[in-house]
Structure formats: C-alpha cells, structure tokens
Amino acid sequence: MADAIMPDRVDSPIPAKAGIGLRAEHYREVTDSLPTVGWLEVHSENYFGDGGAPLEYLERAREHYPISLHGVGLSIGSCDPLNQRHLAKLKSLIQIYEPGLVSDHLSWSSVDGSYLNDLLPLPYTEEALRHFAERVQQAQDYLGREILIENPSSYLQYTHSTIPEWDFLDEVARISGCGILLDINNIHVSATNHGYDAQQYLRAIPANKVREMHLAGFTVNRYPEGEILIDTHNAPVADEVWALYNQAVKRLGNLPTLIEWDTDLPPLPVLLNEARRADEIMEKAHALVA
Amino acid sequence: MPSLLELQRQFSEGVLRSAGSKFMQHIRPGRFAPARHFQVYRNNVFESLTNALKAVYPVTERLVGDGFFRYAAASYIPLHRPESGNLHDFGEHFAGFLSGFPPARELVYLPDVARLEWAMHESFHAGVGQPLALTTLSSIPAEEYGNLRFRLQPSARLLASSYPILRIWQVNQPDHAGSPDVNLEEGGVKLLVIRRQEVEMRTLSDGDYSLLSAIDAGSTLAQAARAAMDAQADYDLTGALASQIQLGTLAQVENEKKITGNPVL
C-alpha cells in the first residue's frame, strides 16, 4: 500500500470554512455527488481496520476534500502507557491520507488496560496538568506533528480540581505546543451543567492556539431538580450555540468549523445547510477584512 | 485527595459495578447531587457500548428483542470490558457469553447466530490478500502439490453450526418478505463468510469445510485433502480447488518459497 502512487488529490490544509463529518450513512452520496463544502472530518478509529468499504470511501473522499482526523480513543489523560497499537494505526492513517488536522480530547477513557470508550473528565489539578501535557508531547513526538486538543462536554466537577478548565487547556497548549480544538457546543453544555459563564470561558481561550471549532446539537435530560444537557451530536446546532459561535468568530477569527452530527443522521442537505450557516457567520463577521 | 490513577480506578469501577460513597466524595455537589452527575457517565458508557453491540449483532438483537438485548449487554459489559479505544474491537466474546447466559438457555441457536455476526463484522474490516491465481498453480510441478501451503483471504471466516443459522439470519433481515419461521429440524450448516464486493455467506459441503479449515490451520495440501476425503468420501478435490480459486477464497502466500517450500522442520 505504501508504494502505491497517490492519485491526484486536493491539498491537505483545512481551509477556514465550514466542514461536515463524513459518516457511513453518507459515504456513497458524498463521494458520488461531491457537495460543495470546505472539508470533511472523520473519526480516526473508524478507519483502523485493515481494509474494506470505510477505507475505500475515505480514499475517494480524500481525492476531493481536505480531511481532518478526529480521534475519540487515544485516552491521553489515562495513567496507562499511551496505547502503542492505537498510535501506530493513527500514524499509518496520517501517512496514507495526509490529514490537514489531527485531534483528540481533553479526557481519559481507560485504566489498567480496560476502556470505557467515553470522554471521561479529568480533575483539573497540577498533577493532571503535568501528566496530560507530557502525554500530548509524547503523542506529538511519535506522530511527528501537532495535534489539537478539544475541550469536552462535562457532567461533573471534582472537589479537588483547582484550575478552571479554560486555564488548564491554555496551559496544556503552552507546555506541549499543541493546538486547541474549541468545541462551542461543549462550552455551552458544560457551562450550563456547572453554572459557569460561557463568555468567560471564551474570553480566556488564547486566540493564537485555536485551529478549529466544533458545532453540534445536544439533548436535554429533565430531572425533578432541573435539566442536564447531554452532548449527543444528534440534533441541529442550538440557537444559543450559534450565538456563542458568532462571538467566537469575532474574537478568534475565521477558523475551520465542523458541523458534528453522529447519531440520528439527517439527510445530507440538512448537514450542508448547517455548514452554510457557519460559513455565512464567518463571512459576515469578517466582510470588511475580506 | 486521590491520585489521578486512584481516581480513574474508582471512576471505572463506579461506572461498571457501583460507585461507593467514598468515590462520591470526590464529586462536587453542583446543580445536582454527586450521584446524579455521575449517573450521566454511567448511562453514556452503557448506552454507547450497548449500541456498539447492537451494530455488530442486529439479528441477535432482533431474535431476543430490545429489552432482553440490553439486559444481556449490561451483563456482558462489566465482564468483558473493551480492551482498545476502537469500538470495532468490542464484542468479540459475546457469542461465548450468550452460550453461558442462563436467561438465553432456551435459545440454543443464539450463540451460533452471534458467532456468524461477529465473523461478518471481522470480514467487513479485514484486509485484502492477493488472490491465488490458477496460473501460479500451473507453474508448479505436479509432484510438489502435496507440499503446498496456502492461506485463506484475510476476510474469510469458517463456521459450522448444528442449527440452520443461515436461514435464521436470512429471515431476520429487515427486507425479508414472508414467514420468519425456521424449522430447527432443518439441521446444521457449514459456512464460508468472505468479503468480495460486500460480505457474503456461502454454504459449504462437509468436504469443502474440512479442506478450507485445514488450509486455514496451516496444513499442506496433502493433509487438507486427506481431511476433506475423511469428511466426504466422494470429494472432488480438483474441482473444489479450482472453484475456490475461482471464487477468490485462497490468497497468495506472500513468500513464494512458502508456497513451494517443504514443511519447515
């Protein structure tokens, strides 16, 4: 496979435009109709197999679109050694598909070799900060490139956390040299769940470190005591999140922005409409600059 | 204050088994009590792992229904925790688990149906080997045939069941029209699962099954042929080999020496 001649491909860099997630349900339609959209993002782990339809469609998509590899399973915050098999698979995907961006999360998902396959919360302590930043460096050294770290949606806070999440993320980026993937929906979800100010979060994020933004829909779980927002990626982007995105664009500038929709996928045109809306916000915010 | 490792161990046990009050002390009471905050993670983990199992085992799910499947999944997950950050690796032991799961005892065919679905799942993600060409064979002197060793396509999986699991699978497809009834008296089936354009299933004769199983286990062609003849007295080895090569079941052994070489001692 390594010596195959790469077919003509568009260049790798992800443009400062909206992109959509490429999911199995849309493989055929996207690769046949080649819709107008700036770029595509895929979940890296879905392409860890040795062959078959996923890899074939990814190759076809890559010919026409810049691709971003978004990971959900590297478990960077875990105390286990970084999973070498996982890293090796990811590195091989990077070599084959030449992604413009590679990312994973500010979270952990495994301990003592067993995985929970979820983006679990870290305590924001000095110990966790040193540990996480060091692991990001290890991953970047192995992969030979910058990775982006995404702020997760969270549903609990630890009593012994001493650092606000935005400062923790900033410090991780400063120590490790990684970039930040700012998920606007996750800011809204976490801020609502914990009762803190999304604006404050946004203002604290170092503009020069953010390389990508995510937008997604959430679900509201209702309990007698109140509502918890769950980051389910199964709905249109909420109005509050569009408003926050508008502010983020004004503050951070135009950036690659992903419409993330993973379950109960809508028809492709619905996704493309959401992407168009993000593009319009970017165009409007920076019309004078352009 | 727990170390990061200690916290992660308690969190994981809390999700999969139950969270003690010791762990709950680490969660800040916020808009909700700690247990409510933690419960979101418990739900998310079980929901996503259950959905991963449903994606691999849709027929198994259909046979037992959503409620039973969720119950089985909830019992399976803590016993066979995922071992990688790739959800596609999860669920390998589900068939074995079902065969020892008392509530499923009456559904004697269920573990074999699950085995078939796992084989299809593996086949879907497998790599592609260079198919063995007839011309490769014809370039080898006939007297060396007995010592040849082949391998199966990476996407090939062999299954034998005492139950009509292919029929069960077929009548439980969403687009199946007609009766979903299967007579278990129909008896067992031997199957080859393999991916060509898509993942396919083919029924195998006793001889074919023994031949391909022996090849898969690394036997020489002579040994595999003997196994096939033992299983099926009237076995047509030449015809069977030609048709398996035609179908692309056999893959080129990477190293030419390995095809023609004598058994390594």
XYZ file of C-alpha atoms in Angstrom:
555
model
C 0.000 0.000 0.000
C 2.860 2.329 0.871
C 4.323 2.295 -2.609
C 1.000 2.928 -4.334
C 1.040 6.057 -6.439
C -1.167 8.628 -4.765
C -3.952 9.603 -7.076
C -4.422 13.304 -7.737
C -5.643 14.831 -4.541
C -6.588 18.245 -3.370
C -4.084 19.773 -0.954
C -4.092 18.869 2.729
C -4.597 22.156 4.625
C -8.066 22.643 6.071
C -9.495 25.992 4.889
C -11.063 28.499 7.289
C -14.516 27.332 6.239
C -17.229 25.025 7.441
C -16.818 21.280 7.086
C -19.031 18.299 7.842
C -18.417 14.911 9.411
C -18.255 12.071 6.910
C -20.295 9.192 8.287
C -21.023 5.741 6.840
C -24.656 6.595 6.046
C -23.456 9.326 3.679
C -20.401 7.617 2.142
C -21.976 6.953 -1.206
C -23.877 10.217 -1.558
C -20.870 12.360 -0.639
C -18.419 10.548 -2.891
C -20.908 10.453 -5.794
C -22.331 13.974 -5.593
C -19.227 15.782 -4.234
C -21.214 18.522 -2.477
C -19.755 21.997 -2.088
C -18.293 22.044 1.392
C -14.852 23.153 2.585
C -13.588 19.920 4.101
C -14.528 16.670 5.809
C -13.760 15.244 9.221
C -13.789 11.546 10.140
C -13.372 9.629 13.379
C -9.895 8.159 13.126
C -10.802 4.904 14.876
C -13.434 4.046 12.267
C -10.553 3.564 9.817
C -8.370 1.335 11.979
C -9.463 -1.776 10.052
C -7.166 -3.425 7.523
C -9.471 -2.927 4.542
C -12.998 -2.746 3.254
C -15.564 -0.089 2.458
C -14.600 2.532 5.086
C -11.045 2.858 3.778
C -12.160 2.764 0.151
C -14.631 5.595 0.688
C -12.111 7.594 2.689
C -9.651 7.366 -0.186
C -12.296 8.538 -2.636
C -13.331 11.389 -0.364
C -9.717 12.407 0.165
C -9.230 12.929 -3.567
C -11.758 15.765 -3.473
C -11.610 17.204 0.035
C -9.051 18.086 2.696
C -9.584 15.699 5.608
C -9.286 16.123 9.352
C -8.711 13.053 11.565
C -10.602 13.383 14.827
C -9.864 10.791 17.493
C -12.076 9.681 20.351
C -9.966 6.836 21.719
C -6.343 7.779 22.357
C -7.173 8.177 26.055
C -4.494 10.818 26.522
C -5.439 11.547 30.132
C -5.169 7.910 31.234
C -2.435 6.756 33.616
C -1.800 3.695 31.423
C 1.092 3.994 28.972
C -0.085 5.522 25.688
C -1.539 2.707 23.591
C 1.179 1.937 21.051
C -1.107 -0.030 18.778
C -3.505 2.884 18.660
C -0.721 5.374 17.941
C 0.756 3.146 15.233
C -2.626 2.842 13.499
C -3.124 6.592 13.694
C 0.335 7.270 12.319
C -0.273 4.946 9.413
C -3.565 6.727 8.632
C -1.730 10.061 8.744
C 0.870 8.802 6.295
C -1.713 7.440 3.891
C -4.379 10.156 3.968
C -2.302 13.273 4.756
C -4.866 14.962 7.018
C -4.735 18.733 7.459
C -5.584 18.444 11.172
C -5.364 15.657 13.762
C -7.181 15.934 17.081
C -8.335 14.170 20.249
C -9.819 15.192 23.594
C -9.004 16.652 26.983
C -10.193 13.492 28.714
C -9.327 9.917 29.565
C -11.139 6.677 28.722
C -9.095 3.739 30.027
C -7.466 2.435 33.170
C -5.479 -0.763 33.775
C -5.903 -1.752 30.131
C -9.684 -1.640 30.025
C -11.639 1.032 28.204
C -14.939 2.723 28.830
C -14.949 4.295 25.350
C -16.242 7.606 26.604
C -14.699 11.053 27.086
C -14.278 10.957 30.855
C -13.465 14.044 32.924
C -10.040 14.774 34.371
C -9.556 16.506 37.684
C -8.026 19.871 36.886
C -5.041 19.636 39.215
C -1.316 20.334 38.854
C -0.692 16.578 38.755
C -3.175 16.028 35.931
C -1.862 19.054 34.043
C 1.754 17.835 34.058
C 0.610 14.331 33.151
C -1.661 15.400 30.318
C 0.776 17.868 28.776
C 3.559 15.287 28.852
C 1.372 12.738 27.131
C 0.386 15.207 24.421
C 4.084 15.792 23.830
C 4.701 12.036 23.609
C 1.909 11.647 21.078
C 3.122 14.591 19.015
C 6.705 13.294 19.074
C 5.568 9.873 17.908
C 3.232 11.206 15.233
C 5.743 13.826 14.147
C 3.161 16.599 14.028
C 0.981 18.962 16.024
C -2.255 17.615 17.398
C -5.266 19.594 18.589
C -6.879 19.027 21.972
C -10.629 19.518 22.288
C -12.493 20.728 25.378
C -15.042 18.023 26.318
C -18.631 18.316 27.443
C -18.679 17.549 31.126
C -21.290 16.435 33.587
C -19.380 16.570 36.855
C -16.651 18.535 38.583
C -14.228 17.117 41.140
C -13.899 18.521 44.612
C -10.098 18.616 44.326
C -9.929 20.454 40.974
C -8.063 23.723 41.434
C -7.720 25.039 37.865
C -10.555 26.312 35.658
C -10.905 24.207 32.517
C -10.034 27.135 30.218
C -6.762 27.747 32.087
C -5.978 24.040 32.099
C -6.467 23.879 28.320
C -4.382 27.010 27.826
C -1.559 25.553 29.953
C -1.659 22.202 28.127
C -1.265 24.081 24.851
C 1.542 26.243 26.233
C 3.552 23.350 27.717
C 3.054 20.803 24.941
C 2.858 23.102 21.949
C -0.422 21.515 20.830
C -3.248 23.454 19.219
C -6.771 23.810 20.575
C -9.949 22.499 19.027
C -12.618 24.661 20.596
C -15.990 22.942 20.735
C -18.531 25.719 21.113
C -21.357 23.346 21.902
C -19.260 21.717 24.634
C -18.618 25.113 26.207
C -22.359 25.753 26.254
C -23.178 22.286 27.613
C -20.534 22.378 30.362
C -21.267 25.985 31.304
C -24.977 25.179 31.649
C -24.380 21.957 33.583
C -21.983 23.581 36.038
C -23.475 27.023 36.145
C -20.452 28.942 34.925
C -20.183 31.685 32.334
C -19.607 30.587 28.757
C -18.433 34.118 27.871
C -15.718 33.962 30.467
C -14.564 30.629 29.034
C -14.445 32.067 25.548
C -12.563 35.186 26.637
C -9.899 33.124 28.419
C -9.016 30.931 25.442
C -5.753 32.037 23.765
C -6.752 33.092 20.266
C -3.421 32.143 18.726
C -3.775 28.486 19.772
C -7.218 27.706 18.351
C -7.014 25.912 14.991
C -10.536 24.530 14.668
C -14.016 24.839 16.109
C -16.811 22.301 16.508
C -20.556 22.878 16.455
C -23.114 20.228 17.371
C -26.535 19.617 18.833
C -27.299 18.434 22.358
C -30.104 16.667 24.208
C -31.835 17.917 27.347
C -32.341 15.401 30.165
C -35.006 16.598 32.583
C -34.967 15.701 36.261
C -37.110 16.930 39.142
C -34.175 19.147 40.233
C -33.578 20.628 36.778
C -32.072 19.965 33.368
C -28.761 18.448 32.327
C -27.541 18.987 28.775
C -26.011 15.929 27.117
C -23.653 16.258 24.175
C -25.370 13.774 21.873
C -24.499 15.070 18.368
C -27.971 14.101 17.202
C -29.657 17.431 16.511
C -29.239 20.775 14.770
C -26.950 23.335 16.401
C -28.976 25.204 19.057
C -29.628 28.966 18.809
C -27.615 29.702 21.969
C -24.680 27.833 20.437
C -24.938 29.767 17.166
C -24.880 32.975 19.202
C -21.795 31.841 21.092
C -20.183 30.803 17.828
C -20.842 34.259 16.408
C -18.901 35.747 19.318
C -16.138 33.168 18.966
C -15.706 34.045 15.298
C -15.477 37.740 16.128
C -12.878 37.065 18.785
C -10.854 34.253 17.209
C -11.323 34.986 13.522
C -12.471 32.633 10.792
C -11.434 29.060 11.519
C -12.195 25.600 10.161
C -15.585 24.855 11.721
C -17.106 21.397 11.835
C -20.780 20.529 11.929
C -20.696 17.384 14.065
C -23.706 15.101 13.746
C -23.195 11.441 14.616
C -26.464 9.774 15.525
C -29.948 10.060 14.027
C -28.185 11.470 10.990
C -30.301 13.803 8.869
C -30.311 13.806 5.065
C -27.075 15.244 3.696
C -28.656 18.569 2.586
C -29.578 19.327 6.220
C -25.936 18.953 7.240
C -24.827 21.093 4.331
C -27.298 23.798 5.334
C -25.845 23.910 8.818
C -22.393 24.223 7.282
C -23.612 27.064 5.057
C -24.930 28.868 8.108
C -21.495 28.681 9.754
C -19.892 29.960 6.550
C -22.311 32.893 6.467
C -21.468 33.836 10.037
C -17.770 33.831 9.171
C -18.341 35.845 6.001
C -20.451 38.407 7.792
C -18.085 38.783 10.741
C -15.096 39.444 8.538
C -16.647 41.057 5.498
C -14.530 44.179 5.969
C -11.308 42.216 6.255
C -12.116 40.241 3.145
C -7.149 13.813 47.626
C -6.854 10.716 45.421
C -4.017 10.321 42.944
C -5.036 10.515 39.291
C -4.639 6.748 38.958
C -6.665 6.032 42.068
C -9.419 8.370 40.884
C -9.555 6.701 37.461
C -9.765 3.234 39.022
C -12.598 4.286 41.330
C -14.390 6.026 38.469
C -14.178 2.971 36.247
C -15.396 0.609 38.964
C -18.129 3.085 39.767
C -19.352 3.082 36.194
C -19.184 -0.667 35.666
C -20.159 -2.001 39.095
C -21.358 0.590 41.534
C -19.930 3.745 42.976
C -19.391 3.785 46.715
C -19.805 6.841 48.892
C -16.020 7.099 49.076
C -15.896 7.943 45.414
C -18.889 10.272 45.587
C -16.901 12.484 47.971
C -14.690 13.403 45.019
C -17.610 14.890 43.090
C -18.541 18.459 43.838
C -22.223 18.869 44.632
C -23.313 21.307 41.960
C -26.693 21.932 40.414
C -27.363 18.300 41.326
C -26.267 15.792 43.917
C -22.993 13.984 43.060
C -24.777 10.733 42.229
C -26.888 12.465 39.576
C -23.817 13.979 37.941
C -22.021 10.650 37.948
C -25.057 8.794 36.629
C -24.736 10.661 33.307
C -21.397 8.928 32.675
C -22.774 5.546 33.678
C -25.644 5.996 31.233
C -23.390 7.245 28.444
C -20.953 4.352 28.789
C -23.622 1.643 28.839
C -25.579 3.316 26.052
C -22.629 3.619 23.702
C -21.263 0.130 24.408
C -24.744 -1.379 24.043
C -25.159 0.449 20.740
C -21.785 -0.868 19.599
C -23.008 -4.414 20.309
C -26.294 -3.744 18.520
C -24.388 -2.559 15.470
C -22.466 -5.835 15.277
C -25.324 -8.131 16.347
C -28.542 -6.849 14.708
C -30.013 -10.316 14.098
C -29.208 -11.463 17.609
C -30.982 -8.345 18.855
C -33.978 -8.996 16.633
C -34.244 -12.562 17.878
C -34.374 -11.575 21.553
C -35.841 -8.076 21.379
C -34.504 -4.756 22.603
C -35.176 -5.264 26.314
C -33.519 -8.664 26.521
C -30.604 -7.493 24.413
C -29.984 -4.529 26.696
C -30.144 -6.815 29.710
C -27.627 -9.197 28.123
C -25.374 -6.282 27.115
C -25.475 -4.797 30.612
C -24.352 -8.166 31.985
C -21.688 -8.612 29.303
C -20.049 -5.175 29.526
C -18.531 -5.396 33.040
C -17.372 -8.972 32.384
C -15.719 -8.317 29.029
C -14.569 -4.704 29.125
C -13.331 -3.171 25.915
C -9.585 -3.519 25.528
C -8.965 -0.802 22.977
C -10.022 2.707 22.086
C -11.589 1.368 18.906
C -15.209 0.327 19.419
C -14.994 -2.012 16.419
C -12.856 -4.312 18.570
C -15.587 -4.608 21.176
C -17.938 -7.579 21.391
C -15.673 -10.441 20.378
C -16.731 -12.646 23.296
C -20.463 -12.004 23.068
C -21.328 -15.368 21.470
C -19.406 -17.269 24.130
C -21.024 -15.137 26.800
C -24.508 -15.889 25.442
C -23.859 -19.633 25.474
C -23.346 -19.425 29.230
C -26.052 -16.815 29.905
C -28.824 -18.634 31.799
C -31.732 -16.443 30.553
C -30.819 -17.382 26.965
C -30.553 -21.101 27.637
C -33.709 -21.975 25.670
C -32.423 -20.224 22.537
C -29.943 -22.949 21.692
C -29.085 -21.459 18.286
C -28.482 -17.913 19.578
C -24.715 -18.204 20.288
C -24.098 -19.563 16.779
C -26.073 -16.716 15.211
C -23.933 -14.296 17.222
C -20.799 -16.155 16.076
C -21.919 -15.644 12.478
C -22.471 -11.931 13.036
C -19.032 -11.498 14.612
C -17.485 -13.332 11.639
C -19.275 -10.935 9.282
C -18.076 -7.958 11.319
C -14.460 -9.133 11.171
C -14.772 -9.887 7.488
C -16.100 -6.381 6.807
C -12.967 -4.753 8.265
C -10.392 -7.297 7.070
C -7.595 -6.573 4.636
C -7.304 -7.957 1.119
C -4.768 -10.594 0.093
C -3.635 -11.105 -3.462
C -5.927 -13.886 -4.750
C -4.170 -17.094 -5.656
C -4.224 -17.433 -9.462
C -4.641 -20.675 -11.343
C -1.561 -19.745 -13.370
C 0.505 -19.763 -10.179
C -0.531 -23.346 -9.627
C 0.147 -24.397 -13.180
C 3.715 -23.126 -12.890
C 4.410 -25.583 -10.079
C 5.383 -29.186 -10.880
C 2.523 -31.551 -10.038
C 4.678 -33.700 -7.773
C 5.099 -30.724 -5.425
C 1.367 -30.088 -4.997
C 1.090 -32.209 -1.880
C 3.539 -29.983 -0.043
C 1.884 -26.690 -0.985
C 0.520 -24.490 1.760
C -1.998 -21.783 1.037
C -3.820 -19.300 3.170
C -7.372 -18.012 3.070
C -8.295 -14.474 2.143
C -7.961 -12.315 5.283
C -11.720 -11.699 5.112
C -12.569 -15.437 5.072
C -14.153 -16.995 8.167
C -15.390 -20.592 8.507
C -18.313 -21.569 10.689
C -20.074 -24.831 11.456
C -23.323 -24.951 13.367
C -25.780 -27.681 14.334
C -28.581 -25.184 13.626
C -29.810 -23.601 10.384
C -28.179 -20.270 11.212
C -28.003 -19.081 7.623
C -31.777 -19.448 7.261
C -32.292 -17.791 10.631
C -30.095 -14.907 9.529
C -31.891 -14.568 6.200
C -35.438 -14.499 7.539
C -34.411 -11.871 10.078
C -33.214 -9.332 7.555
C -35.268 -6.120 7.557
C -36.149 -6.581 3.871
C -37.189 -10.223 4.210
C -40.709 -10.777 2.956
C -42.566 -13.886 4.005
C -42.629 -16.066 7.042
C -39.915 -15.565 9.642
C -40.353 -19.166 10.810
C -37.426 -21.549 10.594
C -37.720 -25.230 11.318
C -34.800 -26.128 13.562
C -35.152 -29.717 12.301
C -33.669 -28.449 9.057
C -30.371 -29.210 10.724
C -26.976 -27.643 10.737
C -24.953 -25.766 8.200
C -21.316 -25.134 7.319
C -20.487 -21.669 6.085
C -17.817 -19.582 4.483
C -18.073 -15.863 5.224
C -15.978 -13.799 2.854
C -15.908 -10.258 1.525
C -15.884 -9.702 -2.198
C -17.780 -6.525 -3.144
C -19.677 -6.996 0.083
C -19.619 -9.538 2.867
C -21.166 -12.786 1.570
C -22.065 -16.144 3.007
C -21.735 -19.422 1.141
C -22.774 -22.843 2.295
C -20.002 -25.413 2.161
C -20.081 -29.169 1.705
C -18.535 -31.244 4.504
C -15.515 -31.819 2.286
C -15.042 -28.124 1.414
C -15.366 -27.144 5.041
C -12.722 -29.658 6.126
C -10.419 -28.704 3.264
C -10.598 -24.968 3.954
C -10.352 -25.447 7.720
C -7.179 -27.492 7.283
C -5.689 -24.921 4.893
C -6.606 -22.176 7.334
C -4.841 -24.097 10.113
C -1.652 -24.213 8.023
C -1.825 -27.803 6.770
C -0.211 -28.853 3.497
C -2.497 -29.512 0.575
C -1.955 -33.270 1.041
C -3.057 -33.068 4.669
C -6.013 -30.862 3.795
C -7.086 -33.228 1.031
C -6.971 -36.158 3.427
C -9.147 -34.256 5.888
C -11.631 -33.469 3.122
C -11.796 -37.103 1.970
C -12.311 -38.246 5.559
C -15.247 -35.880 5.863
C -16.736 -36.689 2.460
C -15.822 -39.922 0.685
C -16.831 -38.744 -2.824
C -14.930 -35.453 -2.518
C -13.751 -33.979 -5.825
C -10.539 -32.283 -4.772
C -9.508 -30.911 -8.168
C -12.910 -29.448 -8.898
C -13.209 -27.998 -5.412
C -9.792 -26.361 -5.523
C -10.476 -24.863 -8.933
C -13.800 -23.446 -7.793
C -12.382 -21.981 -4.553
C -9.583 -20.366 -6.563
C -12.170 -19.025 -8.980
C -14.139 -17.557 -6.098
C -11.013 -15.962 -4.675
C -11.183 -17.801 -1.353
C -7.492 -18.641 -1.419
C -4.865 -15.955 -1.173
C -1.339 -15.887 -2.448
C 1.184 -16.697 0.218
C 3.415 -13.632 0.267
C 6.644 -15.548 0.133
C 6.922 -17.759 -2.966
C 9.190 -20.111 -1.020
C 6.426 -20.653 1.456
C 4.113 -21.896 -1.277
C 6.502 -24.360 -2.790
C 8.864 -24.979 0.085
C 8.964 -28.142 2.099
C 7.397 -28.092 5.502
C 9.652 -26.240 7.874
C 11.021 -28.658 10.462
